[in-house]
PDB file of C-alpha atoms and ligand atoms in Angstrom:
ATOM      1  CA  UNK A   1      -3.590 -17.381 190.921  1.00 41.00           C
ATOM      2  CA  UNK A   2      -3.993 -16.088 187.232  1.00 43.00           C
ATOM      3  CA  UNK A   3      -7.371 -16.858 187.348  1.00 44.00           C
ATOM      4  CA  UNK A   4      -7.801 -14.774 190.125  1.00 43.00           C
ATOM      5  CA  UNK A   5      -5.761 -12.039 188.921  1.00 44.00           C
ATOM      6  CA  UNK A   6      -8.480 -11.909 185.560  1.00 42.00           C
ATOM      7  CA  UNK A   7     -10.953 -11.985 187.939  1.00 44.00           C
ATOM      8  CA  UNK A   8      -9.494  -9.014 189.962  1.00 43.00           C
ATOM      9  CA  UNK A   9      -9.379  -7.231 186.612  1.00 42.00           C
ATOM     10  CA  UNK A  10     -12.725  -8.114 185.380  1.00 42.00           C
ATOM     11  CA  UNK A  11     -14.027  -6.482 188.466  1.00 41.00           C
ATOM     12  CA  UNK A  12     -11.843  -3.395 188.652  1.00 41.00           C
ATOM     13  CA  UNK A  13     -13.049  -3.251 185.224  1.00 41.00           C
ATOM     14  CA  UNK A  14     -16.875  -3.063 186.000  1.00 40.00           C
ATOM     15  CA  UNK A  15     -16.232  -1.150 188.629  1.00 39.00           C
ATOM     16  CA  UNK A  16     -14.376   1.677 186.636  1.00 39.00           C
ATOM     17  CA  UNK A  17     -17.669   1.140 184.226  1.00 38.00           C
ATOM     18  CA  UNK A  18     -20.082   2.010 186.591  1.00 38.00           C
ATOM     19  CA  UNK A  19     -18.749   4.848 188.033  1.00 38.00           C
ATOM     20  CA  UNK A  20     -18.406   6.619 184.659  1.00 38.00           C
ATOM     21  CA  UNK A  21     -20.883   6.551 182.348  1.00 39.00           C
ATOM     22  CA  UNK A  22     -24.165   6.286 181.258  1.00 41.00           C
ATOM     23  CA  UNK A  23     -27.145   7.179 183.555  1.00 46.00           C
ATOM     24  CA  UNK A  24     -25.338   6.800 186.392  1.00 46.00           C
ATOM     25  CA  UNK A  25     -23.603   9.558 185.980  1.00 50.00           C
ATOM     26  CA  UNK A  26     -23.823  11.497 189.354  1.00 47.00           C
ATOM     27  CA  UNK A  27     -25.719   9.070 191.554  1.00 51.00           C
ATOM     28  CA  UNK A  28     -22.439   8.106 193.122  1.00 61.00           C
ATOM     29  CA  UNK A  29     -20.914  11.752 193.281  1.00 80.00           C
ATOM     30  CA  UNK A  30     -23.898  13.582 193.888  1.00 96.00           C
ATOM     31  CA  UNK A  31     -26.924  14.359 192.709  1.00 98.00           C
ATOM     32  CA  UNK A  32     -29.027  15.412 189.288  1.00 98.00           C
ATOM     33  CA  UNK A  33     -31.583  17.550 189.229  1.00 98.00           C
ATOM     34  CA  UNK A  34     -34.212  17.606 186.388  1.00 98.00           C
ATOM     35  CA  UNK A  35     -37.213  19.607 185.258  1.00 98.00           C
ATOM     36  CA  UNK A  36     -39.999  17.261 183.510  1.00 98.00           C
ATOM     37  CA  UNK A  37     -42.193  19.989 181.139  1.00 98.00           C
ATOM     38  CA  UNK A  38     -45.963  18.038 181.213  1.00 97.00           C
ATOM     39  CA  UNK A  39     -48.036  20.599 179.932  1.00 97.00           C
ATOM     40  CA  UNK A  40     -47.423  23.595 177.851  1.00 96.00           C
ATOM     41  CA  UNK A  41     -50.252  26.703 177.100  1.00 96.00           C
ATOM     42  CA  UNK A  42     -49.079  28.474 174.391  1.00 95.00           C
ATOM     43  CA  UNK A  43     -50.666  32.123 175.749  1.00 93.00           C
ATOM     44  CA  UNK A  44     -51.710  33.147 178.502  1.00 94.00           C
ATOM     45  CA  UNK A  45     -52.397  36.953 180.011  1.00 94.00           C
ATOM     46  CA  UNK A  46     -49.217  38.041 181.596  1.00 94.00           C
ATOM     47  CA  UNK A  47     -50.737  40.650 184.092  1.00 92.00           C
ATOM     48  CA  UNK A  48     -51.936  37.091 185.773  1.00 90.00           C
ATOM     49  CA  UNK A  49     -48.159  36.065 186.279  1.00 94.00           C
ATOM     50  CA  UNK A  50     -46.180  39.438 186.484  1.00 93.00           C
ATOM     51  CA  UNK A  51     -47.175  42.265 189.169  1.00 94.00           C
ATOM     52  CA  UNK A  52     -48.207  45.350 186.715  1.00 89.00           C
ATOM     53  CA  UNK A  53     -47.624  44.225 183.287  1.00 92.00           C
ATOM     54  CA  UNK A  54     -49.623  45.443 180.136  1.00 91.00           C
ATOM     55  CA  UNK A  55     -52.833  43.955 180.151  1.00 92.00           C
ATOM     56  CA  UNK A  56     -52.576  43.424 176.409  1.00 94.00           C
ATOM     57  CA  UNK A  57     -49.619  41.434 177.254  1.00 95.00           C
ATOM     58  CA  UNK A  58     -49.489  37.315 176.585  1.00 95.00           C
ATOM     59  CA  UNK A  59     -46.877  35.024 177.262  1.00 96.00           C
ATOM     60  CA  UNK A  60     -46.470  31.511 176.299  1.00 96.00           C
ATOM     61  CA  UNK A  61     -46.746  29.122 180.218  1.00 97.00           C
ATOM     62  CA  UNK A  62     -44.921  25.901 180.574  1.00 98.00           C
ATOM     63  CA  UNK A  63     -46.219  23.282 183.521  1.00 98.00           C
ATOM     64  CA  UNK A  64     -43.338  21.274 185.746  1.00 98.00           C
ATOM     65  CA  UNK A  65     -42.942  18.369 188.110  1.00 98.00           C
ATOM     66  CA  UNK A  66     -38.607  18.282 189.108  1.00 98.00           C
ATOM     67  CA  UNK A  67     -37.095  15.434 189.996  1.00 98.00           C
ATOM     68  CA  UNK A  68     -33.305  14.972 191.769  1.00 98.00           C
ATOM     69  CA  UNK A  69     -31.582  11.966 191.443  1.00 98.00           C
ATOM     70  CA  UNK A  70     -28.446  10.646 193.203  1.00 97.00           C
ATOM     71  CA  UNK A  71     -27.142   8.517 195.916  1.00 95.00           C
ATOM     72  CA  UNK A  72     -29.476   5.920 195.949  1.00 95.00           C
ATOM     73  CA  UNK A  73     -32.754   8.760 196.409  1.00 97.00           C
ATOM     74  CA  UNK A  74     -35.474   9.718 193.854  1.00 98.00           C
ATOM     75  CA  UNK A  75     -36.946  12.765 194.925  1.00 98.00           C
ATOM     76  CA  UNK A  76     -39.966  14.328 192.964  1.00 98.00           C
ATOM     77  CA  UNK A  77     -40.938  17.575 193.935  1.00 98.00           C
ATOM     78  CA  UNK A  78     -44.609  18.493 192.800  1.00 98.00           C
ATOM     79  CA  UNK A  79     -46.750  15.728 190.674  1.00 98.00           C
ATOM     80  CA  UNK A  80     -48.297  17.633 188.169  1.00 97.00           C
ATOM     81  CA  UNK A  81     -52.284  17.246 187.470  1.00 94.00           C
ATOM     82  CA  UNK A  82     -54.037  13.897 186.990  1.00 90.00           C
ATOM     83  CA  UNK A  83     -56.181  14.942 183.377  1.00 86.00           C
ATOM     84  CA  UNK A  84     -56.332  18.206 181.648  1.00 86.00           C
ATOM     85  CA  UNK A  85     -59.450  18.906 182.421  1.00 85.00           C
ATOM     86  CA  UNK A  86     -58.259  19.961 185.818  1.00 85.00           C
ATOM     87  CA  UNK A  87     -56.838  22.930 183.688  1.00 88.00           C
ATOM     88  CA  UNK A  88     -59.487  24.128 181.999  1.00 87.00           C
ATOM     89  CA  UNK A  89     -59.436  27.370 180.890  1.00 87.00           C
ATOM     90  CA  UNK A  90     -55.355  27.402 180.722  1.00 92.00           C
ATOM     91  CA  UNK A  91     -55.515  26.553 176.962  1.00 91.00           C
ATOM     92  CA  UNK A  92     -53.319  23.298 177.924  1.00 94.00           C
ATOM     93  CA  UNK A  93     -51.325  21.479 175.212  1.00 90.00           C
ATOM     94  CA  UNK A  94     -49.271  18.416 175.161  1.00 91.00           C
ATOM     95  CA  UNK A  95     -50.146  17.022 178.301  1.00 96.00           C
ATOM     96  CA  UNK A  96     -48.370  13.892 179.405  1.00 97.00           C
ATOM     97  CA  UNK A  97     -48.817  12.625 182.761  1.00 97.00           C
ATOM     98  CA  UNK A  98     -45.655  12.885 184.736  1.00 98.00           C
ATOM     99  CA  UNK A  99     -45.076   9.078 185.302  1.00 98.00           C
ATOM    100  CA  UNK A 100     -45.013   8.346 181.557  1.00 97.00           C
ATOM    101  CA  UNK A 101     -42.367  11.746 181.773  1.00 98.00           C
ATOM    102  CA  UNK A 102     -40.354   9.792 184.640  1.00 98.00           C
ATOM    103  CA  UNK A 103     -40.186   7.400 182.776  1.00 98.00           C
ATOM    104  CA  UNK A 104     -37.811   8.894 179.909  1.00 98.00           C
ATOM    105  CA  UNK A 105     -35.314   8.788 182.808  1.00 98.00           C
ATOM    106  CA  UNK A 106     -35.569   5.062 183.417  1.00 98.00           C
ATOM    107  CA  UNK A 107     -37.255   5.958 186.777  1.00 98.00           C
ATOM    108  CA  UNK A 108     -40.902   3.852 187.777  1.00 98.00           C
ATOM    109  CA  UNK A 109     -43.134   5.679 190.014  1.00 98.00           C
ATOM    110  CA  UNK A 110     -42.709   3.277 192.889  1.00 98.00           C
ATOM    111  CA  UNK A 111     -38.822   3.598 192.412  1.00 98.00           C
ATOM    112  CA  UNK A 112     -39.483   7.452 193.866  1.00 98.00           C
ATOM    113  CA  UNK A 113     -38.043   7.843 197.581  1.00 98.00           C
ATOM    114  CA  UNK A 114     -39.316  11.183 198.489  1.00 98.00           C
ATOM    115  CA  UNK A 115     -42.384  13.364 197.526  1.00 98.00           C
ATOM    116  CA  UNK A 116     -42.116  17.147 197.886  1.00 98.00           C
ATOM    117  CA  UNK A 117     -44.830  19.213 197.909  1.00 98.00           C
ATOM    118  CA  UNK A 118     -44.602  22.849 197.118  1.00 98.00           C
ATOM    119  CA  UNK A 119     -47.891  23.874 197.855  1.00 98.00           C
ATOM    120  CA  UNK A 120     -51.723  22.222 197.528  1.00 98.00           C
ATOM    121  CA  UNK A 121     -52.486  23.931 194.005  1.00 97.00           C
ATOM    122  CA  UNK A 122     -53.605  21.514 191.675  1.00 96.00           C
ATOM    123  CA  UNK A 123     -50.850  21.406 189.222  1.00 97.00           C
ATOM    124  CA  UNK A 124     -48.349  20.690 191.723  1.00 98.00           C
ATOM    125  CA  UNK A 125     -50.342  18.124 194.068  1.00 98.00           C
ATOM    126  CA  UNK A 126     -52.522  16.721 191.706  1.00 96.00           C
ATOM    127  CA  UNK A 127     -51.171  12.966 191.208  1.00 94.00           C
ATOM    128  CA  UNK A 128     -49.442  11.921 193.850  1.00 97.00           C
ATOM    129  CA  UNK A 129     -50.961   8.449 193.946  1.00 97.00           C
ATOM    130  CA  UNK A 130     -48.524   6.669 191.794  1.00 98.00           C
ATOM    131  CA  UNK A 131     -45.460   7.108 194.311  1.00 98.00           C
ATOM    132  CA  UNK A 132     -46.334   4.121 196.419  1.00 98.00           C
ATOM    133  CA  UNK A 133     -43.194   3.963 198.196  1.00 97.00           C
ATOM    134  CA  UNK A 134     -42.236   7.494 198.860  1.00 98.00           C
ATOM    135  CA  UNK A 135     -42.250   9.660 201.922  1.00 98.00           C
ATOM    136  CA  UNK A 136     -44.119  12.707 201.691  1.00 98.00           C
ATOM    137  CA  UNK A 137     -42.636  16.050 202.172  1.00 98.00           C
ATOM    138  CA  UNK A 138     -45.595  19.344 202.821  1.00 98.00           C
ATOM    139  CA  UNK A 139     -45.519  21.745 205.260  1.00 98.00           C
ATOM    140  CA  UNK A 140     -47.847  21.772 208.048  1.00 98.00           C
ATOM    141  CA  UNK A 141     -49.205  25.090 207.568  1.00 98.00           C
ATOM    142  CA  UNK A 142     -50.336  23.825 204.116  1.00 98.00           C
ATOM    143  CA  UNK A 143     -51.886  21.012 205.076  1.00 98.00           C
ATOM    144  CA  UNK A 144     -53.831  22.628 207.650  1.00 98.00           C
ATOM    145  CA  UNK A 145     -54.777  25.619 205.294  1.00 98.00           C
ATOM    146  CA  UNK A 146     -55.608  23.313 202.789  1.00 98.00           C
ATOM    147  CA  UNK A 147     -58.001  20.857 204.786  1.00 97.00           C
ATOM    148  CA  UNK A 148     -60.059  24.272 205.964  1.00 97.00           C
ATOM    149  CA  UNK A 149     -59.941  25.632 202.249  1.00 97.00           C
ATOM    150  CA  UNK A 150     -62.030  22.894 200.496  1.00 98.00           C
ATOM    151  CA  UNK A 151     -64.441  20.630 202.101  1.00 97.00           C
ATOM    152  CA  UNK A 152     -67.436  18.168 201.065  1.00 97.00           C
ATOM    153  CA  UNK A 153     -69.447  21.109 200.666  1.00 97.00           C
ATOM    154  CA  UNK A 154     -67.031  22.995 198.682  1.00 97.00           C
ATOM    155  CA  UNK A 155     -64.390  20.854 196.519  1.00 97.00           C
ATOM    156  CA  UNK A 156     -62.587  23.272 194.627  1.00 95.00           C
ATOM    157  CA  UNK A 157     -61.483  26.000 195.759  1.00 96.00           C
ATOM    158  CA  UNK A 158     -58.829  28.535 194.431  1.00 93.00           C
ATOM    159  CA  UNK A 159     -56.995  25.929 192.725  1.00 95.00           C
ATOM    160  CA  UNK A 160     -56.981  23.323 195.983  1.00 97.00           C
ATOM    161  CA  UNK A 161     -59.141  20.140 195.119  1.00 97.00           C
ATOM    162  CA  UNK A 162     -60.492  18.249 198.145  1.00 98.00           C
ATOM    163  CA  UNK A 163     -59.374  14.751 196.687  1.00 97.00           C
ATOM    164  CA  UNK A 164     -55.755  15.967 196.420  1.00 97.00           C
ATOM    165  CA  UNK A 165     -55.734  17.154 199.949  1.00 98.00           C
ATOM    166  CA  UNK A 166     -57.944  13.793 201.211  1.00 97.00           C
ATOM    167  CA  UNK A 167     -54.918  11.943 199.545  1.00 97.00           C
ATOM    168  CA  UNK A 168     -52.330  13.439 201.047  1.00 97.00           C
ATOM    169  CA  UNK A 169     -53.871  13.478 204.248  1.00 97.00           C
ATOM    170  CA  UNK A 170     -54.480  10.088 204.471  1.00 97.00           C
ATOM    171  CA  UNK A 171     -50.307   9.252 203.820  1.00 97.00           C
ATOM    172  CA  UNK A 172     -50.506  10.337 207.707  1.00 94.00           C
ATOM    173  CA  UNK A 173     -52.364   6.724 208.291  1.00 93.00           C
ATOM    174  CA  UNK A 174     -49.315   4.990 206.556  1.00 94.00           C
ATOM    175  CA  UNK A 175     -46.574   6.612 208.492  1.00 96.00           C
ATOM    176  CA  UNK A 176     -45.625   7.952 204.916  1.00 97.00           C
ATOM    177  CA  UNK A 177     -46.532  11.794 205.595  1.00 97.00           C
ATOM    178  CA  UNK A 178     -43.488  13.668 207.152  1.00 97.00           C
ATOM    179  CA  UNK A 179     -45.314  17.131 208.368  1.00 98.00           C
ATOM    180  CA  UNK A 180     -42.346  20.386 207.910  1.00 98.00           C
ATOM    181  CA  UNK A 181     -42.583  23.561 209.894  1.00 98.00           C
ATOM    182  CA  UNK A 182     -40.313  25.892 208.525  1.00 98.00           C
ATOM    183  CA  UNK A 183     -37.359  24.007 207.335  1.00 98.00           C
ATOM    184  CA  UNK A 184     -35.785  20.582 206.554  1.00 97.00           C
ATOM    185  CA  UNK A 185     -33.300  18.848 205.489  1.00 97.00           C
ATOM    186  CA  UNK A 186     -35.635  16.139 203.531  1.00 94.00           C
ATOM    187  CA  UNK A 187     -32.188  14.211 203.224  1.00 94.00           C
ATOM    188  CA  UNK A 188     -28.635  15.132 203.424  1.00 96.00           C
ATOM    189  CA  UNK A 189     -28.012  18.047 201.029  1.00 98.00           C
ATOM    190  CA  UNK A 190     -31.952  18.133 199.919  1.00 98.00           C
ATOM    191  CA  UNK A 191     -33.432  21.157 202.057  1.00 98.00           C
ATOM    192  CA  UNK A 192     -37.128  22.471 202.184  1.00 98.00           C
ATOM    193  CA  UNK A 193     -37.557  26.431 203.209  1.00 98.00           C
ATOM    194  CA  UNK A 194     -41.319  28.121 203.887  1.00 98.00           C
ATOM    195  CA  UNK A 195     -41.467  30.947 202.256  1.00 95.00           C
ATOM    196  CA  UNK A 196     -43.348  33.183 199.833  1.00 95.00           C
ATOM    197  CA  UNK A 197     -47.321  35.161 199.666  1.00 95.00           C
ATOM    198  CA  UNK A 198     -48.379  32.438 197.073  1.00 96.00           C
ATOM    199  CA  UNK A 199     -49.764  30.491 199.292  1.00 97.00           C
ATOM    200  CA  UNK A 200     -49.950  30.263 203.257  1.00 96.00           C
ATOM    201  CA  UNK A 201     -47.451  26.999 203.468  1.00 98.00           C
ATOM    202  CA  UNK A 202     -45.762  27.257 200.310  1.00 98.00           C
ATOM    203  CA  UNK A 203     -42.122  25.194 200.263  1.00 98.00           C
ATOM    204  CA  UNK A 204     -39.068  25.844 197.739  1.00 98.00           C
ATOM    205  CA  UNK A 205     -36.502  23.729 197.533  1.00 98.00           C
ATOM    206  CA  UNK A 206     -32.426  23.641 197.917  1.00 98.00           C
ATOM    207  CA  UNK A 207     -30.956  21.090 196.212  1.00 98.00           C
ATOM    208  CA  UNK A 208     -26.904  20.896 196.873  1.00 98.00           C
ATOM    209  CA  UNK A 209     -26.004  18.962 194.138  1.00 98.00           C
ATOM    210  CA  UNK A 210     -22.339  18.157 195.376  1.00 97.00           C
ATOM    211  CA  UNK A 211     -21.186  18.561 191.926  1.00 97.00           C
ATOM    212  CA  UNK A 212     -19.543  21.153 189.141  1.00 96.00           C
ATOM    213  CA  UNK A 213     -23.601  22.502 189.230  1.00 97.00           C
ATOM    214  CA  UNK A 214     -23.269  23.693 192.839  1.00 98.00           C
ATOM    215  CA  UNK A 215     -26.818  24.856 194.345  1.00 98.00           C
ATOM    216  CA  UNK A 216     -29.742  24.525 192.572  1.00 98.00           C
ATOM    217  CA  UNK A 217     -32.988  26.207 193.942  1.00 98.00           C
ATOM    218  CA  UNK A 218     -36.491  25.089 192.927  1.00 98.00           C
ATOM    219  CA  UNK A 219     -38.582  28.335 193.882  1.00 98.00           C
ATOM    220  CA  UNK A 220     -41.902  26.932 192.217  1.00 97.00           C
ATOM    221  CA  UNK A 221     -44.815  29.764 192.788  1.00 97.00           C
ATOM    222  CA  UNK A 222     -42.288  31.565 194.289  1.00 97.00           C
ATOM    223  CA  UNK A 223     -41.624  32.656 190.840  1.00 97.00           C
ATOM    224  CA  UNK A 224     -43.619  31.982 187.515  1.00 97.00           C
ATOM    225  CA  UNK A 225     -40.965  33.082 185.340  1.00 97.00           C
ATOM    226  CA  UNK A 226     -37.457  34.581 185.410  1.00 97.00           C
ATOM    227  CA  UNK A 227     -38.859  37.892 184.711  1.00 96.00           C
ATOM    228  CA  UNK A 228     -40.383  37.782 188.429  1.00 97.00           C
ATOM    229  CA  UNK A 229     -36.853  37.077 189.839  1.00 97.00           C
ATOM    230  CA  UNK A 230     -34.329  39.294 187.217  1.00 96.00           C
ATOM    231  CA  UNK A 231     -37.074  42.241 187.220  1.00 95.00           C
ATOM    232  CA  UNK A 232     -38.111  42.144 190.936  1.00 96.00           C
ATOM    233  CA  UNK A 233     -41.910  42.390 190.142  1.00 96.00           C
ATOM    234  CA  UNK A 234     -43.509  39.997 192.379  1.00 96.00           C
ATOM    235  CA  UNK A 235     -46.226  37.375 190.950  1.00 95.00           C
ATOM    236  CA  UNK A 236     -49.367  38.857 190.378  1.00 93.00           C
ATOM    237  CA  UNK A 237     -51.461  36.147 192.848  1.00 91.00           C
ATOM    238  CA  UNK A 238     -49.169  36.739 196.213  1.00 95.00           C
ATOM    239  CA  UNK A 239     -50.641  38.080 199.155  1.00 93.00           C
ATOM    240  CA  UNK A 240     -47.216  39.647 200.281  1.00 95.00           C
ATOM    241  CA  UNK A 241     -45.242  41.797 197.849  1.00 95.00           C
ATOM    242  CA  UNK A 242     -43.274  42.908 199.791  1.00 95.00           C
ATOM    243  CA  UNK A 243     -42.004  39.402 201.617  1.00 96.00           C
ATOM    244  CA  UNK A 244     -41.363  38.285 198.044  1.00 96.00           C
ATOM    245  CA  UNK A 245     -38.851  40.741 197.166  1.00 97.00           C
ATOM    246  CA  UNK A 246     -37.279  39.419 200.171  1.00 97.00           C
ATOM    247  CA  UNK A 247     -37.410  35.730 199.499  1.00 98.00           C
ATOM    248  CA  UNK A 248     -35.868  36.383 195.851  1.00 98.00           C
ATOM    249  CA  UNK A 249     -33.232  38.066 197.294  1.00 97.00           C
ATOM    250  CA  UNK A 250     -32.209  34.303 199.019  1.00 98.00           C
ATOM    251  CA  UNK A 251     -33.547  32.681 196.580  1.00 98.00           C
ATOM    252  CA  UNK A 252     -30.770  33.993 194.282  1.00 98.00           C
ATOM    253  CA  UNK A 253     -28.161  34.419 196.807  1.00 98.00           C
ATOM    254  CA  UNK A 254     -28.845  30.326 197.211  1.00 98.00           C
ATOM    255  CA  UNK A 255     -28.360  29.210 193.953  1.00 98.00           C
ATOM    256  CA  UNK A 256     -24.935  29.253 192.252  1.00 98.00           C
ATOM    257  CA  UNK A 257     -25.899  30.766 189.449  1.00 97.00           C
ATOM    258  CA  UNK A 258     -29.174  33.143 188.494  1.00 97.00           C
ATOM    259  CA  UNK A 259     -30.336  30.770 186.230  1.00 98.00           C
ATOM    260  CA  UNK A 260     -30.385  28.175 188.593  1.00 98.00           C
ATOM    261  CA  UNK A 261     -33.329  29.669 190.752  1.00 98.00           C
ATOM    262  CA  UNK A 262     -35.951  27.576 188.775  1.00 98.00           C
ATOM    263  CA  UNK A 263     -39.152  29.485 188.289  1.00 98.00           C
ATOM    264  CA  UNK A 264     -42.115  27.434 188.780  1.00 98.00           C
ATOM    265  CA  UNK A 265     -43.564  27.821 185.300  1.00 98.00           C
ATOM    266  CA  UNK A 266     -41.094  29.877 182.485  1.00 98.00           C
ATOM    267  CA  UNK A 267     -40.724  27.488 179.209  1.00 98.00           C
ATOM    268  CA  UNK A 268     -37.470  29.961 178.900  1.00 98.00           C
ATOM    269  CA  UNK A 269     -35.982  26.499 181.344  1.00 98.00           C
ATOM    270  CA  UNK A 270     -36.816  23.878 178.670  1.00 98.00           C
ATOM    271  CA  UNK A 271     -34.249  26.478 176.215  1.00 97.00           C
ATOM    272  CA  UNK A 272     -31.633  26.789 178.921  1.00 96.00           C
ATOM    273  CA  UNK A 273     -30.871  24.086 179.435  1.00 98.00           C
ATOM    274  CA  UNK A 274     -29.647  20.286 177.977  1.00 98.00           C
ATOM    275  CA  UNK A 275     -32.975  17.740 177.105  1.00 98.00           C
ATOM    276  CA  UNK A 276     -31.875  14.832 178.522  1.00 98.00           C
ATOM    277  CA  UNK A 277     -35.597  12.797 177.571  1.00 98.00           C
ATOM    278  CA  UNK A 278     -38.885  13.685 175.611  1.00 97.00           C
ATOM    279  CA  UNK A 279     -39.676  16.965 177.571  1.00 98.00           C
ATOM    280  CA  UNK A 280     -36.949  16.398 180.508  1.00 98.00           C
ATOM    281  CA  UNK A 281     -33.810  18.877 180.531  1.00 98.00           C
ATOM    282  CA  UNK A 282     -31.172  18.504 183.075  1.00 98.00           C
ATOM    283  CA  UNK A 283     -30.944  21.688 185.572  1.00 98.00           C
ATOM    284  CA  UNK A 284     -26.719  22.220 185.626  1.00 97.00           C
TER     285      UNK A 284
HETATM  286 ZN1   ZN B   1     -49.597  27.620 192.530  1.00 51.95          ZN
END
């Protein structure tokens, strides 16, 4: 019987462990959400970001994959680009490929779940091939858009690359591609909305973290920078102005905080917020 009774302990004992500390932290509770920096340009023209700023303005321009964490998912929303030279002309620095990023968090590329999509641009979809395993997230209207945007012809176009849609595409054949119109709940508390002039299927993303954080929302091109979102000036590449002020209205009325609508590209969220791993801070 005593032996039993240390045994009882021991296990209470790792159990208590495992639900406190550490990495862990959340998983069980609910979940973590994360922005991975894998690219920074120290200066680029703000009049390309902002609707009707100074033309002699610059601004420094941060790149970012996300990634939320917690019972037993790994989601990663956007995949960054494959090689810098896919950014030429952005004055990239520091690039790290988002898998060697992931894996600051302990997470391999084939431990990912879930692949969201924002939109086909090639900084969000342009490495997607690590994530064997995951289920991929995209609207349809993207897909479509994208598949008429670029062909063989044609390649690149706009920002779209023709391998990146090819690759997604072809998830269809693996029964890995998981086409949205509108909105999703990609799993439970993990929504997708359409939304937004950026592009014609562009996606942001409501995480409900279930914890003290409350709602994060990942508005990607939505928003470049918190400027867009606290000044109401509109990005300076969407086709719908007015739409925009719209969607930042929800967008903020979503998240639980203002700072917690995540702008797709402001280096202002690497400052905000905790670093948790070489270029990863924790969004709560
Ligand atoms: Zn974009």
């Amino acid at each position: 019987m005593r032996d039993l009774g240390i045994a009882a302990a021991v296990v209470v004992g790792l159990t208590l462990a495992s639900a406190c500390c550490g990495d862990k932290r959340g998983d069980e509770a609910g979940y973590r959400v994360f922005a991975i920096e894998y690219a920074h340009s120290p200066k680029l023209r703000a009049s390309g970001l902002v609707h009707e700023a100074p033309k002699d303005r610059f601004t420094p321009f941060s790149w970012y994959a996300w990634v939320v964490r917690g019972k037993g998912r790994v989601v990663l929303v956007d995949t960054g680009f494959d090689e810098v030279g896919a950014a030429k002309g952005f004055g990239v620095e520091r690039f790290t490929p988002v898998p060697e990023l992931l894996g600051g968090l302990g997470i391999r590329p084939e431990q990912v779940t879930d692949l969201i999509i924002t939109h086909l641009h090639f900084d969000h979809a342009g490495n997607a091939a690590p994530y064997t395993k995951a289920k991929l997230w995209i609207q349809r209207a993207e897909l479509d858009w994208g598949r008429k945007r670029v062909d063989a012809k044609r390649p690149r176009r706009g920002g779209v690359r023709l391998e990146d849609v090819r690759f997604l595409a072809s998830l269809e054949g693996a029964g890995r591609l998981s086409l949205v119109d509108g909105d999703a709940e990609v799993v439970e508390g993990i929504s997708v909305h359409r939304g937004g002039g950026h592009t014609p299927g562009l996606q942001w993303v409501e995480v409900r973290t279930g914890t003290a954080t409350g709602t994060v929302v990942l508005a990607a091109d939505n928003a470049y920078l918190y400027e867009n979102l606290s000044e109401r000036r509109p990005t300076a590449s969407t086709r719908d102005k007015e739409g925009d002020l719209l969607l930042f209205d929800e967008l903020l009325r979503t998240a639980s905080r203002r700072d917690l609508a995540i702008p797709g590209h402001d280096p202002k969220v690497m400052r905000e917020f905790p670093e948790v791993a070489p270029f990863v801070v924790e969004l709560r």
